[in-house]
XYZ file of C-alpha atoms in Angstrom:
261
model
C 34.207 -61.555 -0.222
C 33.993 -59.026 -2.993
C 32.433 -59.652 -6.390
C 35.754 -60.242 -8.122
C 36.836 -62.902 -5.606
C 33.418 -64.531 -5.833
C 33.666 -64.686 -9.619
C 37.152 -66.183 -9.406
C 35.855 -68.868 -7.005
C 33.010 -69.788 -9.384
C 35.456 -70.078 -12.256
C 37.759 -72.321 -10.197
C 34.869 -74.615 -9.229
C 33.771 -74.767 -12.862
C 37.266 -75.816 -13.932
C 37.388 -78.523 -11.248
C 34.033 -79.904 -12.340
C 35.067 -79.870 -15.976
C 38.343 -81.700 -15.303
C 37.789 -85.434 -16.180
C 40.325 -86.439 -13.559
C 37.818 -85.439 -10.863
C 34.829 -87.077 -12.471
C 34.900 -90.019 -10.102
C 35.605 -87.962 -7.007
C 32.963 -88.643 -4.305
C 32.332 -84.893 -3.889
C 32.036 -84.227 -7.601
C 28.271 -84.612 -7.696
C 27.717 -82.596 -4.512
C 30.065 -79.827 -5.670
C 28.229 -79.710 -9.028
C 24.868 -79.411 -7.282
C 26.226 -76.713 -4.986
C 27.682 -74.821 -7.936
C 24.359 -75.036 -9.795
C 22.519 -73.833 -6.709
C 24.938 -70.907 -6.354
C 24.433 -70.005 -10.035
C 20.687 -70.153 -9.549
C 20.920 -67.978 -6.442
C 23.210 -65.565 -8.252
C 20.811 -65.293 -11.195
C 17.871 -64.752 -8.851
C 19.844 -62.119 -6.956
C 20.755 -60.373 -10.191
C 17.099 -60.403 -11.257
C 16.108 -58.902 -7.891
C 18.827 -56.292 -8.235
C 17.651 -55.535 -11.774
C 14.039 -55.236 -10.563
C 15.155 -53.035 -7.686
C 17.239 -50.855 -9.998
C 14.334 -50.539 -12.407
C 11.951 -49.732 -9.578
C 14.321 -47.096 -8.259
C 14.698 -45.686 -11.761
C 10.930 -45.545 -12.151
C 10.588 -43.972 -8.703
C 13.248 -41.403 -9.605
C 11.544 -40.635 -12.922
C 8.181 -40.323 -11.156
C 9.786 -38.071 -8.577
C 11.275 -35.913 -11.324
C 7.894 -35.728 -13.082
C 6.211 -34.810 -9.787
C 8.925 -32.235 -9.056
C 8.498 -30.677 -12.493
C 4.724 -30.590 -12.063
C 5.166 -29.010 -8.647
C 7.569 -26.416 -10.028
C 5.157 -25.603 -12.875
C 2.310 -25.335 -10.396
C 4.456 -23.167 -8.133
C 5.370 -20.878 -11.029
C 1.695 -20.575 -11.980
C 0.814 -19.819 -8.360
C 3.562 -17.206 -8.145
C 2.351 -15.646 -11.390
C -1.217 -15.588 -10.099
C 0.022 -14.082 -6.828
C 1.866 -11.338 -8.716
C -1.241 -10.658 -10.800
C -3.367 -10.604 -7.638
C -0.904 -8.325 -5.830
C -0.807 -5.990 -8.814
C -4.594 -5.968 -9.028
C -4.945 -5.258 -5.305
C -2.339 -2.479 -5.527
C -4.213 -1.018 -8.502
C -7.502 -1.181 -6.563
C -5.913 0.462 -3.524
C -4.531 3.233 -5.717
C -7.875 3.635 -7.473
C -9.726 3.745 -4.153
C -7.227 6.296 -2.868
C -7.716 8.385 -5.998
C -11.505 8.110 -5.706
C -11.380 9.128 -2.050
C -9.080 12.028 -2.902
C -11.416 13.137 -5.680
C -14.498 12.869 -3.455
C -13.006 14.729 -0.474
C -10.753 17.380 -2.032
C -11.223 20.396 -4.231
C -9.890 19.600 -7.732
C -8.312 23.049 -8.222
C -6.562 23.736 -4.905
C -6.373 20.135 -3.580
C -7.673 21.452 -0.258
C -10.405 19.614 1.636
C -13.895 20.105 0.251
C -17.157 20.481 2.163
C -17.642 16.723 2.444
C -14.348 16.198 4.227
C -14.874 19.271 6.404
C -18.302 17.961 7.439
C -16.755 14.565 8.303
C -14.079 16.217 10.459
C -16.646 18.383 12.274
C -18.815 15.341 13.013
C -15.789 13.484 14.370
C -14.815 16.398 16.590
C -18.385 16.758 17.801
C -18.612 13.012 18.593
C -15.324 12.938 20.497
C -16.087 16.275 22.201
C -12.667 17.661 21.305
C -12.076 21.404 21.501
C -11.653 23.281 18.233
C -11.938 26.714 16.672
C -13.333 27.506 13.233
C -12.179 30.280 10.944
C -13.791 31.439 7.716
C -11.599 33.468 5.358
C -12.597 35.387 2.252
C -10.316 36.889 -0.419
C -11.011 40.605 -0.584
C -12.283 41.929 -3.934
C -11.679 38.621 -5.671
C -14.535 39.191 -8.130
C -12.789 42.322 -9.403
C -9.674 40.261 -10.176
C -11.724 37.714 -12.133
C -13.581 40.443 -13.993
C -10.420 42.373 -14.883
C -7.879 39.616 -15.507
C -9.960 36.509 -16.195
C -10.759 33.348 -14.282
C -7.477 31.685 -15.218
C -5.630 34.363 -13.238
C -8.109 33.964 -10.388
C -7.480 30.208 -10.383
C -3.719 30.749 -10.268
C -4.194 33.034 -7.303
C -6.391 30.493 -5.487
C -3.784 27.766 -5.995
C -0.987 30.020 -4.698
C -3.004 30.979 -1.608
C -3.872 27.333 -0.935
C -0.174 26.420 -1.027
C 0.624 29.202 1.450
C -2.104 28.003 3.798
C -0.693 24.466 3.796
C 2.739 25.858 4.678
C 1.479 27.949 7.602
C -0.968 25.555 9.225
C -0.066 22.758 11.630
C -0.321 19.055 10.831
C -3.503 18.563 12.887
C -5.277 21.546 11.337
C -7.575 21.103 8.358
C -7.908 23.710 5.625
C -10.679 23.512 3.072
C -12.153 25.435 0.209
C -15.622 26.374 1.387
C -16.727 27.772 -1.957
C -15.530 30.260 -4.555
C -12.946 32.482 -2.881
C -13.883 31.421 0.648
C -11.834 29.083 2.830
C -12.471 27.344 6.139
C -9.961 26.307 8.801
C -10.594 23.710 11.496
C -8.046 24.345 14.252
C -8.102 21.449 16.736
C -7.204 21.877 20.394
C -6.972 25.614 19.803
C -8.440 28.446 21.871
C -9.341 31.879 20.519
C -6.089 33.671 21.428
C -3.939 31.096 19.670
C -6.358 30.909 16.737
C -6.157 34.685 16.334
C -2.359 34.532 16.157
C -2.527 31.741 13.561
C -4.996 33.661 11.395
C -3.023 36.917 11.623
C 0.159 35.090 10.616
C -1.721 33.425 7.744
C -3.170 36.749 6.554
C 0.276 38.305 6.605
C 1.752 35.463 4.571
C -1.096 35.522 2.056
C -0.753 39.290 1.542
C 2.842 38.635 0.434
C 1.721 36.174 -2.261
C 1.984 37.685 -5.736
C 1.355 36.426 -9.227
C 2.326 38.182 -12.450
C -0.057 38.964 -15.278
C 1.446 40.652 -18.365
C 4.111 42.319 -16.238
C 1.654 43.367 -13.540
C 2.048 41.914 -10.027
C -1.188 40.969 -8.296
C -1.668 40.391 -4.566
C -4.672 40.195 -2.275
C -5.715 40.467 1.360
C -7.966 38.300 3.496
C -10.908 39.002 5.761
C -11.519 36.450 8.507
C -14.099 35.478 11.105
C -13.248 33.202 14.057
C -15.468 31.301 16.462
C -14.513 28.909 19.242
C -16.640 25.792 19.619
C -18.246 25.317 23.005
C -19.161 21.977 24.556
C -22.753 21.108 23.747
C -22.886 23.495 20.815
C -23.689 22.111 17.394
C -20.820 22.542 14.886
C -23.276 24.279 12.555
C -23.913 26.920 15.217
C -20.151 27.443 15.599
C -19.858 27.795 11.827
C -22.712 30.316 11.709
C -21.014 32.442 14.360
C -17.791 32.394 12.341
C -19.751 33.446 9.257
C -21.284 36.379 11.151
C -17.823 37.425 12.331
C -16.557 37.257 8.725
C -19.405 39.489 7.547
C -18.520 41.934 10.321
C -14.875 41.994 9.142
C -15.940 42.696 5.552
C -18.396 45.413 6.577
C -15.714 47.023 8.729
C -13.447 47.625 5.759
C -12.014 44.158 4.958
C -8.383 43.057 5.424
C -9.038 42.286 9.086
C -10.090 39.558 11.498
C -13.121 39.511 13.755
C -13.854 37.137 16.649
C -17.402 35.877 17.143
C -19.069 36.324 20.495
C -20.908 33.434 22.084
C -24.629 33.759 21.430
């Protein structure tokens, strides 16, 4: 029975009880008591429904409040995460910049002595074969004296760029000091190293910069030494330095290979 039919039934019973013709009916009293009981039950049910509706409304409001608090907390957490991610990215970039500054020459962006020393220690620890080459720009002091250090710096930067283009990915090129460069050629024997250095010298000799309409170019002298198992990297470097001195004493613009001592 739906609510409308139930209401119609209650109204019909109420009319019967109110009709004086049925006042003496033997079921009048019982029907009145039953009707009163039904009204009482209906009122109690309506109160329970009202309480339930209010409880559900309160639960819904509490849920909405909790949801809003959760969303605010989530937004704060997301904001903090973005701040943290940005801070970590900034720290990574700063650490990268600090490492770059501590391991590379500020003018040419080539490896500096610190990074070269690290690479040599690694190669010595892993016992990997390598060849060292020291290169010196011929008569570089005369260029600085005649044209100024700014022109000399431009020339160093141009030569450094050429070296990066010629060398292989596994090779390491560094500025050893002033106009001197060092190459660490991994897994490279003397014959191959000699070809690499000759190709590099040829490319560098083609590098020109212009100063007040005058084109300037330079040549390189080089000394090469192959590292032998059990030899200290410093000893290999010293042999390359001796070979470089030999190339310069022999007239420059040439390459000399160090003999094993």
